[in-house]
PDB file of C-alpha atoms in Angstrom:
ATOM      1  CA  GLU A   1      13.712  -6.260   8.157  1.00 54.00           C
ATOM      2  CA  SER A   2      15.034  -9.101  10.242  1.00 54.00           C
ATOM      3  CA  ASP A   3      13.552 -11.482  13.034  1.00 54.00           C
ATOM      4  CA  PHE A   4      16.998 -12.270  14.246  1.00 51.00           C
ATOM      5  CA  ALA A   5      16.266 -15.979  13.810  1.00 57.00           C
ATOM      6  CA  GLY A   6      17.535 -16.480  10.304  1.00 54.00           C
ATOM      7  CA  THR A   7      14.748 -14.759   8.359  1.00 60.00           C
ATOM      8  CA  ASN A   8      15.736 -11.568   6.607  1.00 62.00           C
ATOM      9  CA  ASN A   9      13.910  -9.378   4.240  1.00 66.00           C
ATOM     10  CA  TYR A  10      15.656  -6.437   2.595  1.00 73.00           C
ATOM     11  CA  ASN A  11      14.595  -4.038  -0.261  1.00 75.00           C
ATOM     12  CA  ILE A  12      16.070  -0.903  -1.852  1.00 85.00           C
ATOM     13  CA  ALA A  13      13.767   1.341  -3.903  1.00 85.00           C
ATOM     14  CA  THR A  14      13.884   4.569  -5.943  1.00 91.00           C
ATOM     15  CA  ARG A  15      11.288   6.765  -7.618  1.00 90.00           C
ATOM     16  CA  LEU A  16      11.319   9.364 -10.315  1.00 92.00           C
ATOM     17  CA  THR A  17       8.426  11.726 -10.857  1.00 92.00           C
ATOM     18  CA  ALA A  18       8.063  14.013 -13.958  1.00 92.00           C
ATOM     19  CA  THR A  19       5.523  16.747 -13.570  1.00 88.00           C
ATOM     20  CA  GLU A  20       3.963  19.171 -16.201  1.00 89.00           C
ATOM     21  CA  ILE A  21       4.829  16.937 -18.946  1.00 89.00           C
ATOM     22  CA  ASN A  22       2.109  18.566 -21.147  1.00 89.00           C
ATOM     23  CA  PRO A  23       0.119  21.910 -21.006  1.00 88.00           C
ATOM     24  CA  LEU A  24      -2.719  20.306 -18.883  1.00 88.00           C
ATOM     25  CA  GLY A  25      -0.317  19.339 -16.224  1.00 87.00           C
ATOM     26  CA  GLY A  26       0.082  15.556 -16.726  1.00 90.00           C
ATOM     27  CA  GLU A  27       2.402  13.602 -14.456  1.00 93.00           C
ATOM     28  CA  VAL A  28       4.375  10.305 -14.917  1.00 93.00           C
ATOM     29  CA  ARG A  29       5.854   8.445 -11.967  1.00 94.00           C
ATOM     30  CA  LEU A  30       8.437   5.478 -12.334  1.00 94.00           C
ATOM     31  CA  GLU A  31       9.367   3.265  -9.383  1.00 93.00           C
ATOM     32  CA  ALA A  32      11.802   0.519  -9.066  1.00 91.00           C
ATOM     33  CA  GLN A  33      12.485  -1.748  -6.030  1.00 87.00           C
ATOM     34  CA  MET A  34      15.074  -4.590  -5.715  1.00 85.00           C
ATOM     35  CA  GLY A  35      15.476  -7.234  -3.098  1.00 78.00           C
ATOM     36  CA  THR A  36      13.188  -9.708  -1.390  1.00 74.00           C
ATOM     37  CA  ASP A  37      10.313  -8.111  -3.281  1.00 80.00           C
ATOM     38  CA  SER A  38      11.358  -6.758  -6.589  1.00 85.00           C
ATOM     39  CA  ARG A  39       8.970  -4.430  -8.617  1.00 89.00           C
ATOM     40  CA  ILE A  40       8.910  -2.068 -11.429  1.00 93.00           C
ATOM     41  CA  ASN A  41       5.981   0.318 -11.579  1.00 94.00           C
ATOM     42  CA  ALA A  42       4.894   3.076 -13.983  1.00 95.00           C
ATOM     43  CA  GLU A  43       1.862   5.391 -13.470  1.00 95.00           C
ATOM     44  CA  TRP A  44       0.386   8.115 -15.565  1.00 94.00           C
ATOM     45  CA  PHE A  45      -1.832  10.953 -14.280  1.00 93.00           C
ATOM     46  CA  GLN A  46      -3.575  13.239 -16.641  1.00 94.00           C
ATOM     47  CA  PRO A  47      -6.128  16.037 -15.999  1.00 92.00           C
ATOM     48  CA  VAL A  48      -8.791  16.158 -18.762  1.00 90.00           C
ATOM     49  CA  ASP A  49      -8.937  19.990 -19.196  1.00 83.00           C
ATOM     50  CA  TYR A  50      -7.534  23.161 -17.978  1.00 82.00           C
ATOM     51  CA  GLY A  51      -8.478  23.904 -14.394  1.00 78.00           C
ATOM     52  CA  SER A  52     -10.431  20.596 -14.326  1.00 78.00           C
ATOM     53  CA  GLN A  53     -10.832  18.558 -11.191  1.00 89.00           C
ATOM     54  CA  TRP A  54     -11.367  15.429 -13.238  1.00 93.00           C
ATOM     55  CA  PHE A  55      -8.548  13.280 -14.260  1.00 95.00           C
ATOM     56  CA  VAL A  56      -7.669   9.954 -15.934  1.00 95.00           C
ATOM     57  CA  SER A  57      -4.960   7.527 -14.863  1.00 95.00           C
ATOM     58  CA  SER A  58      -3.390   4.300 -15.686  1.00 95.00           C
ATOM     59  CA  SER A  59      -0.642   2.002 -14.315  1.00 95.00           C
ATOM     60  CA  LEU A  60       1.554  -0.901 -15.253  1.00 95.00           C
ATOM     61  CA  SER A  61       3.527  -3.045 -12.803  1.00 94.00           C
ATOM     62  CA  LEU A  62       5.677  -6.082 -12.926  1.00 92.00           C
ATOM     63  CA  GLY A  63       6.904  -7.752  -9.831  1.00 88.00           C
ATOM     64  CA  ARG A  64       8.399 -10.865  -8.312  1.00 85.00           C
ATOM     65  CA  SER A  65       8.763 -11.802  -4.616  1.00 80.00           C
ATOM     66  CA  ASN A  66       9.510 -14.889  -2.357  1.00 74.00           C
ATOM     67  CA  MET A  67       6.680 -15.786  -0.167  1.00 72.00           C
ATOM     68  CA  VAL A  68       6.164 -18.278   2.613  1.00 71.00           C
ATOM     69  CA  GLU A  69       3.286 -20.189   4.016  1.00 71.00           C
ATOM     70  CA  PHE A  70       2.760 -21.013   7.687  1.00 69.00           C
ATOM     71  CA  GLN A  71       0.635 -23.564   9.688  1.00 68.00           C
ATOM     72  CA  ASN A  72       0.662 -23.237  13.506  1.00 66.00           C
ATOM     73  CA  SER A  73       3.643 -20.794  13.404  1.00 63.00           C
ATOM     74  CA  ASN A  74       5.745 -23.224  11.371  1.00 68.00           C
ATOM     75  CA  GLN A  75       6.849 -22.590   7.826  1.00 67.00           C
ATOM     76  CA  VAL A  76       5.600 -25.253   5.610  1.00 67.00           C
ATOM     77  CA  ALA A  77       6.181 -23.842   2.137  1.00 67.00           C
ATOM     78  CA  GLU A  78       8.041 -21.255   0.123  1.00 72.00           C
ATOM     79  CA  PHE A  79       7.283 -20.156  -3.245  1.00 72.00           C
ATOM     80  CA  LEU A  80       8.243 -17.565  -5.974  1.00 76.00           C
ATOM     81  CA  SER A  81       5.344 -15.482  -6.946  1.00 79.00           C
ATOM     82  CA  GLY A  82       5.386 -13.392 -10.108  1.00 83.00           C
ATOM     83  CA  GLU A  83       2.783 -10.635 -10.904  1.00 88.00           C
ATOM     84  CA  PHE A  84       1.754  -8.421 -13.778  1.00 92.00           C
ATOM     85  CA  ALA A  85      -0.881  -5.806 -13.131  1.00 94.00           C
ATOM     86  CA  PHE A  86      -2.624  -3.220 -15.210  1.00 94.00           C
ATOM     87  CA  SER A  87      -5.315  -0.549 -14.216  1.00 95.00           C
ATOM     88  CA  ALA A  88      -7.026   2.289 -15.781  1.00 96.00           C
ATOM     89  CA  GLY A  89      -9.599   4.681 -14.563  1.00 96.00           C
ATOM     90  CA  ILE A  90     -11.121   8.093 -13.808  1.00 96.00           C
ATOM     91  CA  GLY A  91     -11.164  10.239 -10.737  1.00 95.00           C
ATOM     92  CA  ARG A  92     -11.984  13.634  -9.313  1.00 94.00           C
ATOM     93  CA  GLU A  93     -10.095  15.873  -6.869  1.00 92.00           C
ATOM     94  CA  PHE A  94     -11.951  17.764  -4.194  1.00 92.00           C
ATOM     95  CA  GLY A  95      -9.912  20.764  -3.364  1.00 87.00           C
ATOM     96  CA  ASN A  96      -6.312  20.174  -2.393  1.00 87.00           C
ATOM     97  CA  ASN A  97      -6.929  17.475   0.248  1.00 93.00           C
ATOM     98  CA  SER A  98      -9.040  14.663  -1.192  1.00 94.00           C
ATOM     99  CA  GLU A  99      -9.752  12.589  -4.251  1.00 95.00           C
ATOM    100  CA  ALA A 100     -11.877   9.703  -5.425  1.00 96.00           C
ATOM    101  CA  ARG A 101     -11.144   7.255  -8.217  1.00 96.00           C
ATOM    102  CA  LEU A 102     -12.929   4.508 -10.025  1.00 96.00           C
ATOM    103  CA  SER A 103     -10.776   2.050 -11.921  1.00 96.00           C
ATOM    104  CA  TYR A 104     -10.638  -1.303 -13.803  1.00 96.00           C
ATOM    105  CA  ALA A 105      -7.730  -3.565 -12.632  1.00 94.00           C
ATOM    106  CA  ARG A 106      -6.396  -6.744 -13.958  1.00 94.00           C
ATOM    107  CA  VAL A 107      -3.783  -8.912 -12.193  1.00 90.00           C
ATOM    108  CA  HIS A 108      -2.133 -12.030 -13.595  1.00 90.00           C
ATOM    109  CA  ASN A 109      -0.178 -14.073 -10.946  1.00 85.00           C
ATOM    110  CA  GLU A 110       2.023 -17.115 -11.525  1.00 83.00           C
ATOM    111  CA  SER A 111       3.403 -18.964  -8.500  1.00 78.00           C
ATOM    112  CA  GLU A 112       6.133 -21.662  -8.430  1.00 75.00           C
ATOM    113  CA  ILE A 113       6.662 -23.964  -5.466  1.00 75.00           C
ATOM    114  CA  LEU A 114      10.288 -23.801  -4.262  1.00 70.00           C
ATOM    115  CA  ILE A 115       9.853 -25.752  -0.880  1.00 71.00           C
ATOM    116  CA  GLY A 116       6.847 -27.633   0.336  1.00 67.00           C
ATOM    117  CA  PRO A 117       4.213 -30.034  -0.756  1.00 67.00           C
ATOM    118  CA  ALA A 118       4.652 -31.364  -4.439  1.00 52.00           C
ATOM    119  CA  PHE A 119       0.883 -31.023  -5.295  1.00 49.00           C
ATOM    120  CA  ASP A 120       1.508 -28.448  -7.971  1.00 51.00           C
ATOM    121  CA  ASP A 121       4.758 -27.027  -9.360  1.00 47.00           C
ATOM    122  CA  THR A 122       2.980 -23.788 -10.638  1.00 51.00           C
ATOM    123  CA  ASN A 123      -0.254 -22.129 -10.083  1.00 73.00           C
ATOM    124  CA  ASN A 124      -1.590 -19.446 -12.421  1.00 80.00           C
ATOM    125  CA  SER A 125      -4.536 -17.070 -11.576  1.00 82.00           C
ATOM    126  CA  LYS A 126      -6.230 -13.968 -13.003  1.00 88.00           C
ATOM    127  CA  LEU A 127      -8.071 -11.268 -11.065  1.00 88.00           C
ATOM    128  CA  SER A 128     -10.183  -8.807 -12.972  1.00 92.00           C
ATOM    129  CA  ALA A 129     -12.137  -6.214 -10.825  1.00 94.00           C
ATOM    130  CA  LEU A 130     -13.610  -2.883 -10.520  1.00 95.00           C
ATOM    131  CA  THR A 131     -12.035  -0.719  -7.722  1.00 96.00           C
ATOM    132  CA  PHE A 132     -13.134   2.440  -5.934  1.00 97.00           C
ATOM    133  CA  SER A 133     -10.846   4.438  -3.692  1.00 96.00           C
ATOM    134  CA  TYR A 134     -11.343   7.638  -1.693  1.00 97.00           C
ATOM    135  CA  THR A 135      -8.521   9.513   0.079  1.00 96.00           C
ATOM    136  CA  TYR A 136      -8.466  12.407   2.474  1.00 97.00           C
ATOM    137  CA  ASP A 137      -5.036  13.757   3.421  1.00 96.00           C
ATOM    138  CA  THR A 138      -4.072  16.832   5.340  1.00 95.00           C
ATOM    139  CA  LEU A 139      -0.897  15.531   6.977  1.00 95.00           C
ATOM    140  CA  ASP A 140       2.025  17.881   7.197  1.00 91.00           C
ATOM    141  CA  ASN A 141       4.549  15.020   6.599  1.00 87.00           C
ATOM    142  CA  LEU A 142       4.011  11.517   5.470  1.00 84.00           C
ATOM    143  CA  ASP A 143       7.078  10.012   7.345  1.00 85.00           C
ATOM    144  CA  ILE A 144       6.850  11.774  10.675  1.00 89.00           C
ATOM    145  CA  PRO A 145       3.462  13.669  10.882  1.00 92.00           C
ATOM    146  CA  LEU A 146       2.805  16.246  13.537  1.00 92.00           C
ATOM    147  CA  VAL A 147      -0.681  17.524  12.521  1.00 94.00           C
ATOM    148  CA  GLY A 148      -3.420  16.649  10.124  1.00 95.00           C
ATOM    149  CA  THR A 149      -5.330  13.431   9.198  1.00 96.00           C
ATOM    150  CA  ARG A 150      -5.064  10.791   6.566  1.00 96.00           C
ATOM    151  CA  PHE A 151      -8.075   8.679   5.725  1.00 97.00           C
ATOM    152  CA  VAL A 152      -8.211   6.075   2.975  1.00 97.00           C
ATOM    153  CA  PHE A 153     -11.102   3.842   1.958  1.00 97.00           C
ATOM    154  CA  ASP A 154     -10.651   1.089  -0.724  1.00 97.00           C
ATOM    155  CA  TRP A 155     -13.262  -1.295  -2.305  1.00 96.00           C
ATOM    156  CA  LEU A 156     -12.738  -4.049  -4.738  1.00 94.00           C
ATOM    157  CA  ASP A 157     -15.349  -6.029  -6.612  1.00 94.00           C
ATOM    158  CA  ALA A 158     -13.966  -9.010  -8.767  1.00 92.00           C
ATOM    159  CA  ARG A 159     -16.447 -11.001 -11.007  1.00 88.00           C
ATOM    160  CA  ASP A 160     -16.328 -13.866 -13.481  1.00 88.00           C
ATOM    161  CA  SER A 161     -18.170 -11.627 -15.957  1.00 87.00           C
ATOM    162  CA  LEU A 162     -14.950  -9.185 -15.926  1.00 87.00           C
ATOM    163  CA  GLY A 163     -12.708 -12.148 -16.710  1.00 85.00           C
ATOM    164  CA  SER A 164     -11.659 -13.069 -13.121  1.00 87.00           C
ATOM    165  CA  ASP A 165     -10.898 -16.621 -11.928  1.00 86.00           C
ATOM    166  CA  VAL A 166     -12.505 -15.711  -8.573  1.00 84.00           C
ATOM    167  CA  SER A 167     -15.427 -13.646  -7.444  1.00 88.00           C
ATOM    168  CA  VAL A 168     -14.803 -11.436  -4.334  1.00 89.00           C
ATOM    169  CA  ASP A 169     -15.879  -8.291  -2.716  1.00 92.00           C
ATOM    170  CA  MET A 170     -13.608  -6.775  -0.101  1.00 93.00           C
ATOM    171  CA  ALA A 171     -12.987  -3.459   1.430  1.00 94.00           C
ATOM    172  CA  SER A 172     -10.388  -1.694   3.666  1.00 95.00           C
ATOM    173  CA  VAL A 173     -10.086   1.428   5.593  1.00 96.00           C
ATOM    174  CA  GLY A 174      -7.059   3.120   7.084  1.00 96.00           C
ATOM    175  CA  LEU A 175      -6.603   6.069   9.305  1.00 96.00           C
ATOM    176  CA  VAL A 176      -3.415   8.054  10.440  1.00 95.00           C
ATOM    177  CA  LYS A 177      -4.066  10.796  13.051  1.00 96.00           C
ATOM    178  CA  PRO A 178      -1.135  12.507  14.954  1.00 95.00           C
ATOM    179  CA  ILE A 179      -1.979  14.256  18.206  1.00 95.00           C
ATOM    180  CA  THR A 180       0.773  16.784  19.171  1.00 94.00           C
ATOM    181  CA  TRP A 181       1.397  18.981  22.153  1.00 93.00           C
ATOM    182  CA  GLY A 182       4.582  20.770  22.665  1.00 90.00           C
ATOM    183  CA  ARG A 183       7.380  18.545  21.563  1.00 89.00           C
ATOM    184  CA  ASN A 184       5.347  15.395  22.002  1.00 93.00           C
ATOM    185  CA  THR A 185       3.338  13.491  19.468  1.00 94.00           C
ATOM    186  CA  VAL A 186       1.124  10.410  19.734  1.00 95.00           C
ATOM    187  CA  LEU A 187       0.426   8.851  16.337  1.00 95.00           C
ATOM    188  CA  ASN A 188      -2.705   6.710  15.912  1.00 94.00           C
ATOM    189  CA  TRP A 189      -2.218   4.342  12.923  1.00 93.00           C
ATOM    190  CA  TRP A 190      -5.221   2.128  12.361  1.00 95.00           C
ATOM    191  CA  GLU A 191      -6.123  -0.404   9.519  1.00 93.00           C
ATOM    192  CA  LEU A 192      -9.191  -2.614   9.137  1.00 94.00           C
ATOM    193  CA  ALA A 193      -9.999  -4.909   6.134  1.00 92.00           C
ATOM    194  CA  SER A 194     -12.669  -7.546   5.420  1.00 92.00           C
ATOM    195  CA  VAL A 195     -13.796  -9.919   2.684  1.00 90.00           C
ATOM    196  CA  ALA A 196     -17.585  -9.434   2.270  1.00 86.00           C
ATOM    197  CA  GLU A 197     -18.024 -12.105  -0.260  1.00 85.00           C
ATOM    198  CA  GLY A 198     -15.716 -14.809  -1.583  1.00 79.00           C
ATOM    199  CA  ASP A 199     -13.681 -17.733  -0.326  1.00 77.00           C
ATOM    200  CA  VAL A 200     -10.330 -15.973  -0.131  1.00 78.00           C
ATOM    201  CA  ALA A 201      -7.790 -14.893   2.568  1.00 74.00           C
ATOM    202  CA  PRO A 202      -5.895 -11.928   0.976  1.00 74.00           C
ATOM    203  CA  PHE A 203      -4.865 -10.160   4.223  1.00 75.00           C
ATOM    204  CA  PHE A 204      -1.589 -10.592   6.079  1.00 75.00           C
ATOM    205  CA  LEU A 205      -0.166  -9.445   9.268  1.00 72.00           C
ATOM    206  CA  GLY A 206       3.239  -9.967  10.954  1.00 72.00           C
ATOM    207  CA  GLY A 207       6.595  -8.290  10.865  1.00 69.00           C
ATOM    208  CA  LEU A 208       7.802  -4.819  11.738  1.00 72.00           C
ATOM    209  CA  PHE A 209       4.891  -2.330  12.709  1.00 71.00           C
ATOM    210  CA  SER A 210       2.507  -5.214  12.030  1.00 75.00           C
ATOM    211  CA  LEU A 211       2.541  -7.570  15.132  1.00 72.00           C
ATOM    212  CA  SER A 212       6.322  -7.795  15.188  1.00 71.00           C
ATOM    213  CA  GLY A 213       6.169 -10.910  17.520  1.00 69.00           C
ATOM    214  CA  TYR A 214       5.221 -12.811  14.425  1.00 72.00           C
ATOM    215  CA  LYS A 215       7.315 -13.333  11.261  1.00 71.00           C
ATOM    216  CA  ALA A 216       6.504 -11.234   8.225  1.00 70.00           C
ATOM    217  CA  GLU A 217       3.061 -12.293   6.787  1.00 69.00           C
ATOM    218  CA  GLU A 218       2.842 -15.116   9.281  1.00 69.00           C
ATOM    219  CA  LEU A 219      -0.813 -14.484   9.853  1.00 74.00           C
ATOM    220  CA  ASN A 220      -3.439 -14.245   7.124  1.00 75.00           C
ATOM    221  CA  GLY A 221      -7.093 -14.517   6.694  1.00 80.00           C
ATOM    222  CA  ALA A 222     -10.365 -13.000   5.356  1.00 86.00           C
ATOM    223  CA  HIS A 223     -10.500 -10.310   7.967  1.00 88.00           C
ATOM    224  CA  ALA A 224      -7.844  -8.234   9.449  1.00 89.00           C
ATOM    225  CA  GLY A 225      -7.378  -5.311  11.816  1.00 90.00           C
ATOM    226  CA  ILE A 226      -4.527  -3.640  13.657  1.00 90.00           C
ATOM    227  CA  MET A 227      -4.408  -0.578  15.783  1.00 91.00           C
ATOM    228  CA  ARG A 228      -0.994   0.955  16.373  1.00 91.00           C
ATOM    229  CA  VAL A 229      -0.127   3.757  18.774  1.00 92.00           C
ATOM    230  CA  LEU A 230       3.312   5.443  18.432  1.00 92.00           C
ATOM    231  CA  TYR A 231       5.029   7.993  20.538  1.00 94.00           C
ATOM    232  CA  TYR A 232       7.901  10.366  19.524  1.00 92.00           C
ATOM    233  CA  ARG A 233       9.469  13.479  20.783  1.00 90.00           C
ATOM    234  CA  ASN A 234      11.206  16.390  18.946  1.00 88.00           C
ATOM    235  CA  LEU A 235      14.658  16.651  20.384  1.00 85.00           C
ATOM    236  CA  SER A 236      15.829  19.644  18.364  1.00 78.00           C
ATOM    237  CA  ASP A 237      15.991  23.300  19.404  1.00 72.00           C
ATOM    238  CA  ALA A 238      16.462  24.565  15.769  1.00 60.00           C
ATOM    239  CA  LYS A 239      14.699  27.771  14.936  1.00 58.00           C
ATOM    240  CA  ILE A 240      15.091  27.242  11.209  1.00 56.00           C
ATOM    241  CA  PRO A 241      14.250  23.551  10.218  1.00 58.00           C
ATOM    242  CA  LEU A 242      15.570  23.852   6.790  1.00 58.00           C
ATOM    243  CA  LEU A 243      19.192  24.570   8.148  1.00 58.00           C
ATOM    244  CA  HIS A 244      18.901  22.197  11.091  1.00 64.00           C
ATOM    245  CA  PRO A 245      16.466  19.290  10.513  1.00 71.00           C
ATOM    246  CA  PRO A 246      14.685  18.105  13.568  1.00 77.00           C
ATOM    247  CA  ALA A 247      15.651  14.882  15.376  1.00 81.00           C
ATOM    248  CA  TYR A 248      12.935  12.638  16.861  1.00 81.00           C
ATOM    249  CA  LEU A 249      13.182   9.975  19.548  1.00 82.00           C
ATOM    250  CA  GLY A 250      10.316   7.434  19.834  1.00 79.00           C
TER     251      GLY A 250
END
């Protein structure tokens, strides 16, 4: 991603998923990303019994990224942020299209000022929270969907009693809904997020597909919302998509 004004963000990522690692159908997913935002992530998913819709899951991630702070559209600081995160929880699948999860998450963050005010060279913080998520997904394709719906609800409750440095309640919802007729598709891609309790501003906007007139993460606050509408058209006449993948223009 580039704003053609000297600010460039580039990442390259890979993912490895191992399925059926045990008789109950456990899965392990490993992800690695290098670039402006570097990250290593490992996730384990395990059904609790044969044919059971209940499962347990856990994840570990380690990341480091360069972040900037803006005031009145001017960059005033740049800092290096390192993060270690752990989560463990239980969930239930509802058919093949939806699931709910309840987890405990802990995040340790350490930031080092590179450019900007010399009030602090480093800043350490801990976040410990209970999280709940619900996902409903019937999209035919995650990259270029033509039919289906994806709805995601996330809630986070961080408390001092859980070992967190801050107390905060926040929630977010996301909706992806394509509408297709003939070769034409209009994609509705909406996101809303809000802090219900707590003096934090964790949400960012700016950059490609997120108010591209602003630099990446130039806008931040306690409440955020963006409604995107995309259009694309299938240019392919292929009768067998596996042999001739479709091409889209949008």
